[in-house]
mmCIF file of C-alpha atoms in Angstrom:
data_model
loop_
_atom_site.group_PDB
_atom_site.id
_atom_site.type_symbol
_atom_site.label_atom_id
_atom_site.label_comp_id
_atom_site.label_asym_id
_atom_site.label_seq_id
_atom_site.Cartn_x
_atom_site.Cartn_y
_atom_site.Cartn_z
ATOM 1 C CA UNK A 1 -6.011 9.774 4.376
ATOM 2 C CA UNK A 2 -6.856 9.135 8.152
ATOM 3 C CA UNK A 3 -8.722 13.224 8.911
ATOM 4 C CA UNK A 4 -12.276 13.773 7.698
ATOM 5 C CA UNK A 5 -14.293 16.771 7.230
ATOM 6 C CA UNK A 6 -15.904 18.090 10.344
ATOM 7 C CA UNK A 7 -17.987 20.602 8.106
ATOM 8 C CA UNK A 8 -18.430 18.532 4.925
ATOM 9 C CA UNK A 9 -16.665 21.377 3.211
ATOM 10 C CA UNK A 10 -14.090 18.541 1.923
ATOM 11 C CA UNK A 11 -11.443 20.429 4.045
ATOM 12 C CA UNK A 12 -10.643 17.185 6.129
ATOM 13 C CA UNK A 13 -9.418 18.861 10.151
ATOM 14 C CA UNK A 14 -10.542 16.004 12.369
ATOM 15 C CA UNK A 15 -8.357 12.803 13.283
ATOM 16 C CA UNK A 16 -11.317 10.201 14.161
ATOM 17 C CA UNK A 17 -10.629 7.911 17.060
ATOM 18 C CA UNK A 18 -12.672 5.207 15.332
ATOM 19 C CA UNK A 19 -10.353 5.396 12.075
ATOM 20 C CA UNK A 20 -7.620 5.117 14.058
ATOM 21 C CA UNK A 21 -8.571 1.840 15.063
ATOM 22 C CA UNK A 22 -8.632 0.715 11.879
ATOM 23 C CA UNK A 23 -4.901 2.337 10.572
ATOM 24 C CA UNK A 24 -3.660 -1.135 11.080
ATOM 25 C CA UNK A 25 -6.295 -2.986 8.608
ATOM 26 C CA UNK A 26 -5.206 -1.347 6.004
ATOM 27 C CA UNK A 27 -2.080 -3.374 5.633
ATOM 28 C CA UNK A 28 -3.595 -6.269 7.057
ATOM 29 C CA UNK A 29 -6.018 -6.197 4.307
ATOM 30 C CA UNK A 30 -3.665 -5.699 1.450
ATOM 31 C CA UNK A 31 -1.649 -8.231 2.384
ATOM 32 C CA UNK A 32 -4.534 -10.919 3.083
ATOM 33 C CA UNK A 33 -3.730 -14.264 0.747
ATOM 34 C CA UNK A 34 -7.928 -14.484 0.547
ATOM 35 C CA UNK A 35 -8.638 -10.957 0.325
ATOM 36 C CA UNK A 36 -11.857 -10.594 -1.995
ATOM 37 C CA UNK A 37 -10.985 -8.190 -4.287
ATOM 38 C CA UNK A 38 -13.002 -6.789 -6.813
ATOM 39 C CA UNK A 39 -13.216 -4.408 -9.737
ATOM 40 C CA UNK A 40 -14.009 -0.531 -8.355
ATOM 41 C CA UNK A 41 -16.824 1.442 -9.445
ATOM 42 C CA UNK A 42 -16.088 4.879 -11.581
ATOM 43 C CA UNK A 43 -19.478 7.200 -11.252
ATOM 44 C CA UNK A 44 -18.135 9.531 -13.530
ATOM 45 C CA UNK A 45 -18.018 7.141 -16.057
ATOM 46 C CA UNK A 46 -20.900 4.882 -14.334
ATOM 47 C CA UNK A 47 -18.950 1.728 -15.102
ATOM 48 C CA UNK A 48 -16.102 -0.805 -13.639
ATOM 49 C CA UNK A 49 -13.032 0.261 -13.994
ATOM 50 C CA UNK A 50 -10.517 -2.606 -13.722
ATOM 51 C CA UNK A 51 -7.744 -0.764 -12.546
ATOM 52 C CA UNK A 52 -9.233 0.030 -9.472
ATOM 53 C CA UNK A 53 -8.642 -2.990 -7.233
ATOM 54 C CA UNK A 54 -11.256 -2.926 -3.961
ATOM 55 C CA UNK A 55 -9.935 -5.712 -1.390
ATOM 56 C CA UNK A 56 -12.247 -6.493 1.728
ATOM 57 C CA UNK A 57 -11.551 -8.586 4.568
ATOM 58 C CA UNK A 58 -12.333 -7.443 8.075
ATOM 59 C CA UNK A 59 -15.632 -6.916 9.007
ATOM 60 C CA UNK A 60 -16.722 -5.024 5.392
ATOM 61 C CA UNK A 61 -13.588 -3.006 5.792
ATOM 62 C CA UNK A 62 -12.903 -1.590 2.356
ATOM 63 C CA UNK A 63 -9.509 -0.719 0.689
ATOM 64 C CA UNK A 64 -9.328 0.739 -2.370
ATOM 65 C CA UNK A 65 -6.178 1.260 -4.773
ATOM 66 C CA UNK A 66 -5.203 2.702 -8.378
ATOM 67 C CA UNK A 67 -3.113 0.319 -10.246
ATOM 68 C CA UNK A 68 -0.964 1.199 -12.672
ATOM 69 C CA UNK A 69 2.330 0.876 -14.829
ATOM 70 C CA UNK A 70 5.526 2.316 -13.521
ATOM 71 C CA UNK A 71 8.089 3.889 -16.322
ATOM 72 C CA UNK A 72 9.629 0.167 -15.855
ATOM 73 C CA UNK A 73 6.823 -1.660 -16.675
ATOM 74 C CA UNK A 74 6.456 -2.981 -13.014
ATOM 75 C CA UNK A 75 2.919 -2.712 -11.353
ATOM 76 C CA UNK A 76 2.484 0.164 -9.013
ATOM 77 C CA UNK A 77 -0.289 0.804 -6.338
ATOM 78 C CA UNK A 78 -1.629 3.905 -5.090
ATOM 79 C CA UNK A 79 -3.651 4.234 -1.812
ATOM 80 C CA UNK A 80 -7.151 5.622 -3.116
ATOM 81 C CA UNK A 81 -9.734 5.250 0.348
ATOM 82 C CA UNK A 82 -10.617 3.078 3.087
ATOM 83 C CA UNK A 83 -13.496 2.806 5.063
ATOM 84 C CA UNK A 84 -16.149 0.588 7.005
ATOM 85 C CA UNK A 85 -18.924 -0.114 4.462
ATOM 86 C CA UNK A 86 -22.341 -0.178 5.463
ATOM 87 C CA UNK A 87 -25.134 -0.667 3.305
ATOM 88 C CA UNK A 88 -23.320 -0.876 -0.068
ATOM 89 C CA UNK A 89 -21.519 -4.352 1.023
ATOM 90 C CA UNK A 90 -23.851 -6.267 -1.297
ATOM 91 C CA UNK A 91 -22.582 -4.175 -4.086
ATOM 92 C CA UNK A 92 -19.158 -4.259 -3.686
ATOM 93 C CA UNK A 93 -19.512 -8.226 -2.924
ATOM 94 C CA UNK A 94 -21.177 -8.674 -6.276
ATOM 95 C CA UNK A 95 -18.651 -6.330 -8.652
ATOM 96 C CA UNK A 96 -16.551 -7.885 -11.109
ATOM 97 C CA UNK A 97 -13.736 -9.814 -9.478
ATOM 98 C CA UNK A 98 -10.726 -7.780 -10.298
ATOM 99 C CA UNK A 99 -8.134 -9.808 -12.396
ATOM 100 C CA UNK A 100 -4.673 -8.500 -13.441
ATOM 101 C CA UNK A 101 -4.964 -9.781 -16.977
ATOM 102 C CA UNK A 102 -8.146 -7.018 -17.202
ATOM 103 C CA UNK A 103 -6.242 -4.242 -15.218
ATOM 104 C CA UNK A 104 -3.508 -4.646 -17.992
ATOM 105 C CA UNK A 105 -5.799 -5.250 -20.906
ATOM 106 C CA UNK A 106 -4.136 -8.116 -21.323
ATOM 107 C CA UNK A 107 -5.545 -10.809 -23.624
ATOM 108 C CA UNK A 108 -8.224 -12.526 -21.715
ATOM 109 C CA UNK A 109 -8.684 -9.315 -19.925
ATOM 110 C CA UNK A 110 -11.855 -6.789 -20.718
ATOM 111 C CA UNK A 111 -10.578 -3.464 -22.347
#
């Protein structure tokens, strides 16, 4: 999650300095009581999807996870990306707001 691609063959073989920096947002920006969080984009789909939760704090620092239902019913996050946004802030910063109800299609939620 922390390499990139040197050739932009998708075969990530370079550790970053600058996303280094950043290892410890990550957490920081999970964990953040005023974290704006917001529904994530699917472009396959070209739609929200609501159970992709995109949390931004530090300086347009992005995180983006996969929410879903463990076999026990509890809620369960997986780590999708993170990265320093640049031009697509205003985007992000005008998505849906993400809401558990809607990321469990729960009444009051969106299906």
């Amino acid at each position: 999650m922390f390499y990139e691609s040197t050739a932009r063959n998708g075969i990530k073989d370079a550790f970053p300095p600058v996303r280094a920096q950043r290892i410890d947002w990550i957490k920081a920006t999970l964990e953040h009581p005023t974290a704006a969080l917001s529904e994530g984009w699917d472009k396959t789909f070209r739609q929200y999807d609501a159970t992709r939760r995109v949390a931004v704090v530090y300086e347009d620092f992005v995180v983006v996870v996969a929410m879903s239902l463990k076999l026990d019913g509890s809620l369960k996050a997986n780590f999708v990306t993170c990265y320093q946004v640049d031009n697509s802030i205003g985007k992000i910063r005008t998505s849906p707001v993400w809401s558990l109800a809607a990321c469990l299609h729960l009444p009051g939620g969106t299906p």
